[in-house]
């Protein structure tokens, strides 16, 4: 955590003039997708009001099988994601974890710097896909999602913002991976839900460019879950190049999510997961985490 964190800004000068998104921090970008950071219970009032009572009740019902890190039956997962793709629902639901999303996006942005062909796994309505596309007009960023409605919303948002270096594909990663080669594949809280992680990783490996990397920020809060994730990577012949944590805060809770960078084959670093998770726990206990919106607005 020690070093100062600078806001990341879009290089507007190099953007095509047709791209009419106006401003450039991660916080502002997510806001365009209805994702806002709240530090207080005000969130519940705002989210309830935005969604309305019946949509909020339906989200709660559909959310039950989609608990953290659990792989449940694909049909209920798909129903949940199709429903929350509704623009009135996506923002309020995701805002509950706005800082997780923002901090993961910040970490991913710096890891993929200089890489041009990118695949965003589980792109939802495309908030990460378009952010990465905006960082470099020479980039081509592909988003893939199981939910047809998410993909439609992603394409609609990209068009609305005049962002042309993205494309969105509907597909279930358990059966299909878009054609590469990709210099970077990013995974924010998606691979944790697939049924056959090793199978998906093997298919992904085949689409990686030489020296391509997989950057994964799963919501895995326990060493033993991360252990299975690393074992799957190893089985699929991905070598872990680095392991760190992304820290986030929001609505009275601080979280640490692993950030794993892996490449095809080659050396795997040894990760002492028990120690890593203990250290993360100490960091979380040691004081408040600066939220991405504080970092973006330069608040001390
Ligand atoms: C928790 S959301 C993460 C969204 C985004 N990556 C983020 O971090 O803000 C998971 C996304 O993955 C998609 N998804 C879940 N299982 C999938 C699968 N088997 N194939 C493709 N997409 C999937 C969901 O539809 C959803 O949009």
PDB file of N, CA and C in Angstrom, residues 4-101:
ATOM      1  N   UNK A   4       2.319   6.436  -3.018  1.00  0.00           N
ATOM      2  CA  UNK A   4       1.144   7.230  -3.340  1.00  0.00           C
ATOM      3  C   UNK A   4       0.472   6.746  -4.626  1.00  0.00           C
ATOM      4  N   UNK A   5      -0.836   6.840  -4.662  1.00  0.00           N
ATOM      5  CA  UNK A   5      -1.574   6.364  -5.833  1.00  0.00           C
ATOM      6  C   UNK A   5      -2.084   7.568  -6.601  1.00  0.00           C
ATOM      7  N   UNK A   6      -1.708   7.629  -7.856  1.00  0.00           N
ATOM      8  CA  UNK A   6      -2.150   8.756  -8.680  1.00  0.00           C
ATOM      9  C   UNK A   6      -3.415   8.379  -9.437  1.00  0.00           C
ATOM     10  N   UNK A   7      -4.303   9.355  -9.650  1.00  0.00           N
ATOM     11  CA  UNK A   7      -5.453   9.053 -10.501  1.00  0.00           C
ATOM     12  C   UNK A   7      -4.993   8.720 -11.923  1.00  0.00           C
ATOM     13  N   UNK A   8      -5.749   7.855 -12.584  1.00  0.00           N
ATOM     14  CA  UNK A   8      -5.424   7.548 -13.968  1.00  0.00           C
ATOM     15  C   UNK A   8      -6.349   8.375 -14.848  1.00  0.00           C
ATOM     16  N   UNK A   9      -5.788   9.078 -15.813  1.00  0.00           N
ATOM     17  CA  UNK A   9      -6.615   9.930 -16.670  1.00  0.00           C
ATOM     18  C   UNK A   9      -6.550   9.464 -18.117  1.00  0.00           C
ATOM     19  N   UNK A  10      -7.640   9.607 -18.781  1.00  0.00           N
ATOM     20  CA  UNK A  10      -7.685   9.252 -20.200  1.00  0.00           C
ATOM     21  C   UNK A  10      -6.902  10.295 -20.989  1.00  0.00           C
ATOM     22  N   UNK A  11      -6.163   9.835 -21.988  1.00  0.00           N
ATOM     23  CA  UNK A  11      -5.444  10.767 -22.838  1.00  0.00           C
ATOM     24  C   UNK A  11      -6.387  11.284 -23.926  1.00  0.00           C
ATOM     25  N   UNK A  12      -7.123  12.332 -23.606  1.00  0.00           N
ATOM     26  CA  UNK A  12      -8.167  12.821 -24.506  1.00  0.00           C
ATOM     27  C   UNK A  12      -7.620  13.342 -25.822  1.00  0.00           C
ATOM     28  N   UNK A  13      -6.390  13.844 -25.803  1.00  0.00           N
ATOM     29  CA  UNK A  13      -5.851  14.449 -27.022  1.00  0.00           C
ATOM     30  C   UNK A  13      -5.791  13.441 -28.159  1.00  0.00           C
ATOM     31  N   UNK A  14      -5.452  12.197 -27.814  1.00  0.00           N
ATOM     32  CA  UNK A  14      -5.263  11.214 -28.877  1.00  0.00           C
ATOM     33  C   UNK A  14      -6.555  10.511 -29.265  1.00  0.00           C
ATOM     34  N   UNK A  15      -7.636  10.829 -28.570  1.00  0.00           N
ATOM     35  CA  UNK A  15      -8.891  10.159 -28.901  1.00  0.00           C
ATOM     36  C   UNK A  15      -9.506  10.749 -30.164  1.00  0.00           C
ATOM     37  N   UNK A  16     -10.133   9.897 -30.901  1.00  0.00           N
ATOM     38  CA  UNK A  16     -10.873  10.353 -32.074  1.00  0.00           C
ATOM     39  C   UNK A  16     -11.923  11.386 -31.640  1.00  0.00           C
ATOM     40  N   UNK A  17     -12.075  12.441 -32.420  1.00  0.00           N
ATOM     41  CA  UNK A  17     -12.972  13.515 -31.994  1.00  0.00           C
ATOM     42  C   UNK A  17     -14.431  13.053 -31.881  1.00  0.00           C
ATOM     43  N   UNK A  18     -14.753  11.935 -32.560  1.00  0.00           N
ATOM     44  CA  UNK A  18     -16.117  11.408 -32.469  1.00  0.00           C
ATOM     45  C   UNK A  18     -16.383  10.785 -31.107  1.00  0.00           C
ATOM     46  N   UNK A  19     -15.297  10.481 -30.384  1.00  0.00           N
ATOM     47  CA  UNK A  19     -15.488   9.890 -29.063  1.00  0.00           C
ATOM     48  C   UNK A  19     -15.780  11.025 -28.106  1.00  0.00           C
ATOM     49  N   UNK A  20     -17.041  11.115 -27.703  1.00  0.00           N
ATOM     50  CA  UNK A  20     -17.409  12.329 -27.012  1.00  0.00           C
ATOM     51  C   UNK A  20     -17.592  12.149 -25.498  1.00  0.00           C
ATOM     52  N   UNK A  21     -16.908  11.182 -24.909  1.00  0.00           N
ATOM     53  CA  UNK A  21     -16.913  11.093 -23.459  1.00  0.00           C
ATOM     54  C   UNK A  21     -16.076  12.260 -22.953  1.00  0.00           C
ATOM     55  N   UNK A  22     -16.544  12.923 -21.915  1.00  0.00           N
ATOM     56  CA  UNK A  22     -15.937  14.199 -21.565  1.00  0.00           C
ATOM     57  C   UNK A  22     -14.807  14.200 -20.537  1.00  0.00           C
ATOM     58  N   UNK A  23     -14.784  13.282 -19.631  1.00  0.00           N
ATOM     59  CA  UNK A  23     -13.797  13.427 -18.563  1.00  0.00           C
ATOM     60  C   UNK A  23     -13.204  12.092 -18.183  1.00  0.00           C
ATOM     61  N   UNK A  24     -12.172  12.179 -17.368  1.00  0.00           N
ATOM     62  CA  UNK A  24     -11.349  10.991 -17.356  1.00  0.00           C
ATOM     63  C   UNK A  24     -10.881  10.276 -16.121  1.00  0.00           C
ATOM     64  N   UNK A  25     -11.571  10.228 -15.018  1.00  0.00           N
ATOM     65  CA  UNK A  25     -11.089   9.349 -13.948  1.00  0.00           C
ATOM     66  C   UNK A  25     -11.951   8.089 -13.921  1.00  0.00           C
ATOM     67  N   UNK A  26     -11.450   7.081 -13.267  1.00  0.00           N
ATOM     68  CA  UNK A  26     -12.213   5.829 -13.160  1.00  0.00           C
ATOM     69  C   UNK A  26     -13.557   6.106 -12.493  1.00  0.00           C
ATOM     70  N   UNK A  27     -13.542   6.914 -11.444  1.00  0.00           N
ATOM     71  CA  UNK A  27     -14.783   7.224 -10.729  1.00  0.00           C
ATOM     72  C   UNK A  27     -15.804   7.856 -11.671  1.00  0.00           C
ATOM     73  N   UNK A  28     -15.343   8.802 -12.460  1.00  0.00           N
ATOM     74  CA  UNK A  28     -16.262   9.472 -13.391  1.00  0.00           C
ATOM     75  C   UNK A  28     -16.758   8.499 -14.462  1.00  0.00           C
ATOM     76  N   UNK A  29     -15.854   7.672 -14.932  1.00  0.00           N
ATOM     77  CA  UNK A  29     -16.238   6.706 -15.967  1.00  0.00           C
ATOM     78  C   UNK A  29     -17.320   5.766 -15.440  1.00  0.00           C
ATOM     79  N   UNK A  30     -17.121   5.246 -14.241  1.00  0.00           N
ATOM     80  CA  UNK A  30     -18.106   4.307 -13.682  1.00  0.00           C
ATOM     81  C   UNK A  30     -19.453   4.991 -13.443  1.00  0.00           C
ATOM     82  N   UNK A  31     -19.386   6.264 -13.114  1.00  0.00           N
ATOM     83  CA  UNK A  31     -20.621   7.017 -12.877  1.00  0.00           C
ATOM     84  C   UNK A  31     -21.499   7.042 -14.124  1.00  0.00           C
ATOM     85  N   UNK A  32     -20.854   7.108 -15.280  1.00  0.00           N
ATOM     86  CA  UNK A  32     -21.628   7.083 -16.526  1.00  0.00           C
ATOM     87  C   UNK A  32     -22.426   5.803 -16.668  1.00  0.00           C
ATOM     88  N   UNK A  33     -21.971   4.765 -15.985  1.00  0.00           N
ATOM     89  CA  UNK A  33     -22.685   3.487 -16.022  1.00  0.00           C
ATOM     90  C   UNK A  33     -23.581   3.341 -14.788  1.00  0.00           C
ATOM     91  N   UNK A  34     -23.762   4.436 -14.080  1.00  0.00           N
ATOM     92  CA  UNK A  34     -24.650   4.412 -12.917  1.00  0.00           C
ATOM     93  C   UNK A  34     -24.009   3.824 -11.671  1.00  0.00           C
ATOM     94  N   UNK A  35     -22.676   3.616 -11.704  1.00  0.00           N
ATOM     95  CA  UNK A  35     -21.992   3.013 -10.554  1.00  0.00           C
ATOM     96  C   UNK A  35     -21.378   4.134  -9.710  1.00  0.00           C
ATOM     97  N   UNK A  36     -21.862   4.287  -8.476  1.00  0.00           N
ATOM     98  CA  UNK A  36     -21.420   5.369  -7.589  1.00  0.00           C
ATOM     99  C   UNK A  36     -20.895   4.812  -6.281  1.00  0.00           C
ATOM    100  N   UNK A  37     -19.923   5.541  -5.723  1.00  0.00           N
ATOM    101  CA  UNK A  37     -19.376   5.105  -4.432  1.00  0.00           C
ATOM    102  C   UNK A  37     -20.122   5.786  -3.303  1.00  0.00           C
ATOM    103  N   UNK A  38     -20.528   4.995  -2.327  1.00  0.00           N
ATOM    104  CA  UNK A  38     -21.175   5.536  -1.130  1.00  0.00           C
ATOM    105  C   UNK A  38     -20.380   5.099   0.082  1.00  0.00           C
ATOM    106  N   UNK A  39     -20.280   5.986   1.062  1.00  0.00           N
ATOM    107  CA  UNK A  39     -19.575   5.571   2.275  1.00  0.00           C
ATOM    108  C   UNK A  39     -20.556   5.437   3.435  1.00  0.00           C
ATOM    109  N   UNK A  40     -21.821   5.639   3.154  1.00  0.00           N
ATOM    110  CA  UNK A  40     -22.773   5.586   4.258  1.00  0.00           C
ATOM    111  C   UNK A  40     -24.055   4.878   3.844  1.00  0.00           C
ATOM    112  N   UNK A  41     -24.966   4.770   4.807  1.00  0.00           N
ATOM    113  CA  UNK A  41     -26.239   4.097   4.571  1.00  0.00           C
ATOM    114  C   UNK A  41     -27.114   4.817   3.556  1.00  0.00           C
ATOM    115  N   UNK A  42     -26.682   5.994   3.171  1.00  0.00           N
ATOM    116  CA  UNK A  42     -27.395   6.743   2.135  1.00  0.00           C
ATOM    117  C   UNK A  42     -27.580   5.854   0.891  1.00  0.00           C
ATOM    118  N   UNK A  43     -26.591   4.933   0.719  1.00  0.00           N
ATOM    119  CA  UNK A  43     -26.667   4.022  -0.428  1.00  0.00           C
ATOM    120  C   UNK A  43     -28.017   3.326  -0.492  1.00  0.00           C
ATOM    121  N   UNK A  44     -28.489   2.775   0.619  1.00  0.00           N
ATOM    122  CA  UNK A  44     -29.693   1.947   0.603  1.00  0.00           C
ATOM    123  C   UNK A  44     -30.899   2.756   0.152  1.00  0.00           C
ATOM    124  N   UNK A  45     -30.963   3.982   0.609  1.00  0.00           N
ATOM    125  CA  UNK A  45     -32.057   4.865   0.233  1.00  0.00           C
ATOM    126  C   UNK A  45     -32.001   5.136  -1.272  1.00  0.00           C
ATOM    127  N   UNK A  46     -30.797   5.512  -1.730  1.00  0.00           N
ATOM    128  CA  UNK A  46     -30.600   5.845  -3.144  1.00  0.00           C
ATOM    129  C   UNK A  46     -30.915   4.645  -4.046  1.00  0.00           C
ATOM    130  N   UNK A  47     -30.363   3.470  -3.665  1.00  0.00           N
ATOM    131  CA  UNK A  47     -30.533   2.280  -4.511  1.00  0.00           C
ATOM    132  C   UNK A  47     -32.007   1.878  -4.567  1.00  0.00           C
ATOM    133  N   UNK A  48     -32.671   1.926  -3.430  1.00  0.00           N
ATOM    134  CA  UNK A  48     -34.085   1.547  -3.380  1.00  0.00           C
ATOM    135  C   UNK A  48     -34.917   2.475  -4.245  1.00  0.00           C
ATOM    136  N   UNK A  49     -34.585   3.747  -4.162  1.00  0.00           N
ATOM    137  CA  UNK A  49     -35.345   4.741  -4.920  1.00  0.00           C
ATOM    138  C   UNK A  49     -35.121   4.578  -6.427  1.00  0.00           C
ATOM    139  N   UNK A  50     -33.873   4.319  -6.779  1.00  0.00           N
ATOM    140  CA  UNK A  50     -33.551   4.175  -8.210  1.00  0.00           C
ATOM    141  C   UNK A  50     -34.188   2.950  -8.841  1.00  0.00           C
ATOM    142  N   UNK A  51     -34.160   1.858  -8.089  1.00  0.00           N
ATOM    143  CA  UNK A  51     -34.678   0.603  -8.660  1.00  0.00           C
ATOM    144  C   UNK A  51     -36.184   0.489  -8.531  1.00  0.00           C
ATOM    145  N   UNK A  52     -36.708   1.048  -7.478  1.00  0.00           N
ATOM    146  CA  UNK A  52     -38.132   0.826  -7.190  1.00  0.00           C
ATOM    147  C   UNK A  52     -38.295  -0.473  -6.430  1.00  0.00           C
ATOM    148  N   UNK A  53     -39.412  -0.549  -5.678  1.00  0.00           N
ATOM    149  CA  UNK A  53     -39.576  -1.670  -4.749  1.00  0.00           C
ATOM    150  C   UNK A  53     -39.635  -3.032  -5.433  1.00  0.00           C
ATOM    151  N   UNK A  54     -40.353  -3.121  -6.557  1.00  0.00           N
ATOM    152  CA  UNK A  54     -40.543  -4.465  -7.118  1.00  0.00           C
ATOM    153  C   UNK A  54     -39.249  -4.975  -7.763  1.00  0.00           C
ATOM    154  N   UNK A  55     -38.492  -4.078  -8.381  1.00  0.00           N
ATOM    155  CA  UNK A  55     -37.219  -4.534  -8.972  1.00  0.00           C
ATOM    156  C   UNK A  55     -36.233  -4.922  -7.865  1.00  0.00           C
ATOM    157  N   UNK A  56     -36.231  -4.134  -6.768  1.00  0.00           N
ATOM    158  CA  UNK A  56     -35.321  -4.443  -5.659  1.00  0.00           C
ATOM    159  C   UNK A  56     -35.658  -5.819  -5.080  1.00  0.00           C
ATOM    160  N   UNK A  57     -36.948  -6.112  -4.951  1.00  0.00           N
ATOM    161  CA  UNK A  57     -37.353  -7.409  -4.400  1.00  0.00           C
ATOM    162  C   UNK A  57     -36.946  -8.536  -5.347  1.00  0.00           C
ATOM    163  N   UNK A  58     -37.088  -8.281  -6.649  1.00  0.00           N
ATOM    164  CA  UNK A  58     -36.722  -9.327  -7.618  1.00  0.00           C
ATOM    165  C   UNK A  58     -35.204  -9.580  -7.599  1.00  0.00           C
ATOM    166  N   UNK A  59     -34.424  -8.505  -7.457  1.00  0.00           N
ATOM    167  CA  UNK A  59     -32.966  -8.687  -7.370  1.00  0.00           C
ATOM    168  C   UNK A  59     -32.638  -9.584  -6.179  1.00  0.00           C
ATOM    169  N   UNK A  60     -33.254  -9.305  -5.041  1.00  0.00           N
ATOM    170  CA  UNK A  60     -32.968 -10.095  -3.839  1.00  0.00           C
ATOM    171  C   UNK A  60     -33.282 -11.569  -4.064  1.00  0.00           C
ATOM    172  N   UNK A  61     -34.385 -11.816  -4.726  1.00  0.00           N
ATOM    173  CA  UNK A  61     -34.807 -13.202  -4.959  1.00  0.00           C
ATOM    174  C   UNK A  61     -33.823 -13.905  -5.911  1.00  0.00           C
ATOM    175  N   UNK A  62     -33.472 -13.196  -6.989  1.00  0.00           N
ATOM    176  CA  UNK A  62     -32.599 -13.822  -7.984  1.00  0.00           C
ATOM    177  C   UNK A  62     -31.158 -13.938  -7.493  1.00  0.00           C
ATOM    178  N   UNK A  63     -30.803 -13.072  -6.517  1.00  0.00           N
ATOM    179  CA  UNK A  63     -29.416 -13.024  -6.050  1.00  0.00           C
ATOM    180  C   UNK A  63     -29.041 -14.241  -5.192  1.00  0.00           C
ATOM    181  N   UNK A  64     -30.063 -14.828  -4.560  1.00  0.00           N
ATOM    182  CA  UNK A  64     -29.790 -15.899  -3.595  1.00  0.00           C
ATOM    183  C   UNK A  64     -28.778 -16.950  -4.079  1.00  0.00           C
ATOM    184  N   UNK A  65     -28.939 -17.469  -5.305  1.00  0.00           N
ATOM    185  CA  UNK A  65     -27.975 -18.516  -5.706  1.00  0.00           C
ATOM    186  C   UNK A  65     -26.612 -17.974  -6.118  1.00  0.00           C
ATOM    187  N   UNK A  66     -26.491 -16.658  -6.208  1.00  0.00           N
ATOM    188  CA  UNK A  66     -25.258 -16.086  -6.751  1.00  0.00           C
ATOM    189  C   UNK A  66     -24.409 -15.492  -5.618  1.00  0.00           C
ATOM    190  N   UNK A  67     -24.112 -16.300  -4.637  1.00  0.00           N
ATOM    191  CA  UNK A  67     -23.307 -15.779  -3.536  1.00  0.00           C
ATOM    192  C   UNK A  67     -21.825 -15.895  -3.865  1.00  0.00           C
ATOM    193  N   UNK A  68     -21.052 -15.107  -3.161  1.00  0.00           N
ATOM    194  CA  UNK A  68     -19.628 -14.970  -3.442  1.00  0.00           C
ATOM    195  C   UNK A  68     -18.904 -16.309  -3.676  1.00  0.00           C
ATOM    196  N   UNK A  69     -18.273 -16.388  -4.840  1.00  0.00           N
ATOM    197  CA  UNK A  69     -17.409 -17.532  -5.109  1.00  0.00           C
ATOM    198  C   UNK A  69     -18.136 -18.852  -5.324  1.00  0.00           C
ATOM    199  N   UNK A  70     -19.461 -18.841  -5.264  1.00  0.00           N
ATOM    200  CA  UNK A  70     -20.181 -20.110  -5.392  1.00  0.00           C
ATOM    201  C   UNK A  70     -20.556 -20.350  -6.839  1.00  0.00           C
ATOM    202  N   UNK A  71     -20.306 -21.562  -7.316  1.00  0.00           N
ATOM    203  CA  UNK A  71     -20.739 -21.881  -8.684  1.00  0.00           C
ATOM    204  C   UNK A  71     -22.054 -22.615  -8.577  1.00  0.00           C
ATOM    205  N   UNK A  72     -23.089 -21.965  -9.041  1.00  0.00           N
ATOM    206  CA  UNK A  72     -24.384 -22.607  -8.914  1.00  0.00           C
ATOM    207  C   UNK A  72     -24.887 -23.004 -10.292  1.00  0.00           C
ATOM    208  N   UNK A  73     -26.162 -23.356 -10.376  1.00  0.00           N
ATOM    209  CA  UNK A  73     -26.618 -23.822 -11.673  1.00  0.00           C
ATOM    210  C   UNK A  73     -26.634 -22.650 -12.658  1.00  0.00           C
ATOM    211  N   UNK A  74     -26.132 -22.900 -13.879  1.00  0.00           N
ATOM    212  CA  UNK A  74     -25.930 -21.823 -14.846  1.00  0.00           C
ATOM    213  C   UNK A  74     -27.220 -21.065 -15.156  1.00  0.00           C
ATOM    214  N   UNK A  75     -28.373 -21.755 -15.118  1.00  0.00           N
ATOM    215  CA  UNK A  75     -29.616 -21.085 -15.504  1.00  0.00           C
ATOM    216  C   UNK A  75     -29.954 -19.967 -14.521  1.00  0.00           C
ATOM    217  N   UNK A  76     -29.781 -20.209 -13.221  1.00  0.00           N
ATOM    218  CA  UNK A  76     -30.143 -19.161 -12.257  1.00  0.00           C
ATOM    219  C   UNK A  76     -29.144 -18.001 -12.312  1.00  0.00           C
ATOM    220  N   UNK A  77     -27.892 -18.344 -12.571  1.00  0.00           N
ATOM    221  CA  UNK A  77     -26.874 -17.298 -12.713  1.00  0.00           C
ATOM    222  C   UNK A  77     -27.231 -16.396 -13.901  1.00  0.00           C
ATOM    223  N   UNK A  78     -27.630 -17.042 -14.979  1.00  0.00           N
ATOM    224  CA  UNK A  78     -27.957 -16.308 -16.194  1.00  0.00           C
ATOM    225  C   UNK A  78     -29.192 -15.439 -15.998  1.00  0.00           C
ATOM    226  N   UNK A  79     -30.189 -15.974 -15.283  1.00  0.00           N
ATOM    227  CA  UNK A  79     -31.411 -15.198 -15.008  1.00  0.00           C
ATOM    228  C   UNK A  79     -31.073 -13.961 -14.197  1.00  0.00           C
ATOM    229  N   UNK A  80     -30.204 -14.150 -13.193  1.00  0.00           N
ATOM    230  CA  UNK A  80     -29.815 -13.027 -12.342  1.00  0.00           C
ATOM    231  C   UNK A  80     -29.112 -11.955 -13.182  1.00  0.00           C
ATOM    232  N   UNK A  81     -28.136 -12.372 -13.967  1.00  0.00           N
ATOM    233  CA  UNK A  81     -27.373 -11.374 -14.724  1.00  0.00           C
ATOM    234  C   UNK A  81     -28.214 -10.718 -15.811  1.00  0.00           C
ATOM    235  N   UNK A  82     -29.092 -11.478 -16.430  1.00  0.00           N
ATOM    236  CA  UNK A  82     -29.982 -10.880 -17.436  1.00  0.00           C
ATOM    237  C   UNK A  82     -30.856  -9.805 -16.799  1.00  0.00           C
ATOM    238  N   UNK A  83     -31.330 -10.084 -15.597  1.00  0.00           N
ATOM    239  CA  UNK A  83     -32.219  -9.112 -14.951  1.00  0.00           C
ATOM    240  C   UNK A  83     -31.455  -7.852 -14.539  1.00  0.00           C
ATOM    241  N   UNK A  84     -30.272  -8.042 -13.957  1.00  0.00           N
ATOM    242  CA  UNK A  84     -29.569  -6.836 -13.471  1.00  0.00           C
ATOM    243  C   UNK A  84     -28.956  -6.015 -14.606  1.00  0.00           C
ATOM    244  N   UNK A  85     -28.971  -6.536 -15.835  1.00  0.00           N
ATOM    245  CA  UNK A  85     -28.488  -5.748 -16.977  1.00  0.00           C
ATOM    246  C   UNK A  85     -29.393  -4.549 -17.262  1.00  0.00           C
ATOM    247  N   UNK A  86     -30.585  -4.560 -16.711  1.00  0.00           N
ATOM    248  CA  UNK A  86     -31.494  -3.411 -16.822  1.00  0.00           C
ATOM    249  C   UNK A  86     -30.760  -2.162 -16.305  1.00  0.00           C
ATOM    250  N   UNK A  87     -30.650  -1.109 -17.130  1.00  0.00           N
ATOM    251  CA  UNK A  87     -29.878   0.073 -16.710  1.00  0.00           C
ATOM    252  C   UNK A  87     -30.340   0.668 -15.377  1.00  0.00           C
ATOM    253  N   UNK A  88     -31.619   0.484 -15.053  1.00  0.00           N
ATOM    254  CA  UNK A  88     -32.095   1.022 -13.757  1.00  0.00           C
ATOM    255  C   UNK A  88     -31.645   0.165 -12.585  1.00  0.00           C
ATOM    256  N   UNK A  89     -31.191  -1.035 -12.903  1.00  0.00           N
ATOM    257  CA  UNK A  89     -30.830  -1.974 -11.839  1.00  0.00           C
ATOM    258  C   UNK A  89     -29.308  -2.123 -11.719  1.00  0.00           C
ATOM    259  N   UNK A  90     -28.612  -2.123 -12.857  1.00  0.00           N
ATOM    260  CA  UNK A  90     -27.174  -2.416 -12.826  1.00  0.00           C
ATOM    261  C   UNK A  90     -26.395  -1.456 -11.912  1.00  0.00           C
ATOM    262  N   UNK A  91     -26.670  -0.174 -12.071  1.00  0.00           N
ATOM    263  CA  UNK A  91     -25.952   0.827 -11.261  1.00  0.00           C
ATOM    264  C   UNK A  91     -26.177   0.617  -9.772  1.00  0.00           C
ATOM    265  N   UNK A  92     -27.440   0.586  -9.322  1.00  0.00           N
ATOM    266  CA  UNK A  92     -27.688   0.383  -7.895  1.00  0.00           C
ATOM    267  C   UNK A  92     -27.093  -0.916  -7.344  1.00  0.00           C
ATOM    268  N   UNK A  93     -27.209  -2.011  -8.091  1.00  0.00           N
ATOM    269  CA  UNK A  93     -26.684  -3.284  -7.576  1.00  0.00           C
ATOM    270  C   UNK A  93     -25.153  -3.223  -7.484  1.00  0.00           C
ATOM    271  N   UNK A  94     -24.517  -2.726  -8.530  1.00  0.00           N
ATOM    272  CA  UNK A  94     -23.057  -2.723  -8.561  1.00  0.00           C
ATOM    273  C   UNK A  94     -22.476  -1.677  -7.620  1.00  0.00           C
ATOM    274  N   UNK A  95     -23.246  -0.609  -7.374  1.00  0.00           N
ATOM    275  CA  UNK A  95     -22.741   0.445  -6.490  1.00  0.00           C
ATOM    276  C   UNK A  95     -22.497  -0.067  -5.066  1.00  0.00           C
ATOM    277  N   UNK A  96     -23.139  -1.177  -4.738  1.00  0.00           N
ATOM    278  CA  UNK A  96     -22.900  -1.751  -3.404  1.00  0.00           C
ATOM    279  C   UNK A  96     -21.433  -2.151  -3.260  1.00  0.00           C
ATOM    280  N   UNK A  97     -20.794  -2.449  -4.410  1.00  0.00           N
ATOM    281  CA  UNK A  97     -19.377  -2.836  -4.387  1.00  0.00           C
ATOM    282  C   UNK A  97     -18.574  -1.911  -5.299  1.00  0.00           C
ATOM    283  N   UNK A  98     -18.982  -0.652  -5.349  1.00  0.00           N
ATOM    284  CA  UNK A  98     -18.380   0.269  -6.321  1.00  0.00           C
ATOM    285  C   UNK A  98     -16.867   0.364  -6.165  1.00  0.00           C
ATOM    286  N   UNK A  99     -16.405   0.409  -4.926  1.00  0.00           N
ATOM    287  CA  UNK A  99     -14.961   0.578  -4.755  1.00  0.00           C
ATOM    288  C   UNK A  99     -14.187  -0.685  -5.143  1.00  0.00           C
ATOM    289  N   UNK A 100     -14.776  -1.861  -4.910  1.00  0.00           N
ATOM    290  CA  UNK A 100     -14.129  -3.109  -5.366  1.00  0.00           C
ATOM    291  C   UNK A 100     -13.906  -3.038  -6.874  1.00  0.00           C
ATOM    292  N   UNK A 101     -14.975  -2.625  -7.580  1.00  0.00           N
ATOM    293  CA  UNK A 101     -14.906  -2.574  -9.046  1.00  0.00           C
ATOM    294  C   UNK A 101     -13.853  -1.552  -9.478  1.00  0.00           C
TER     295      UNK A 101
END
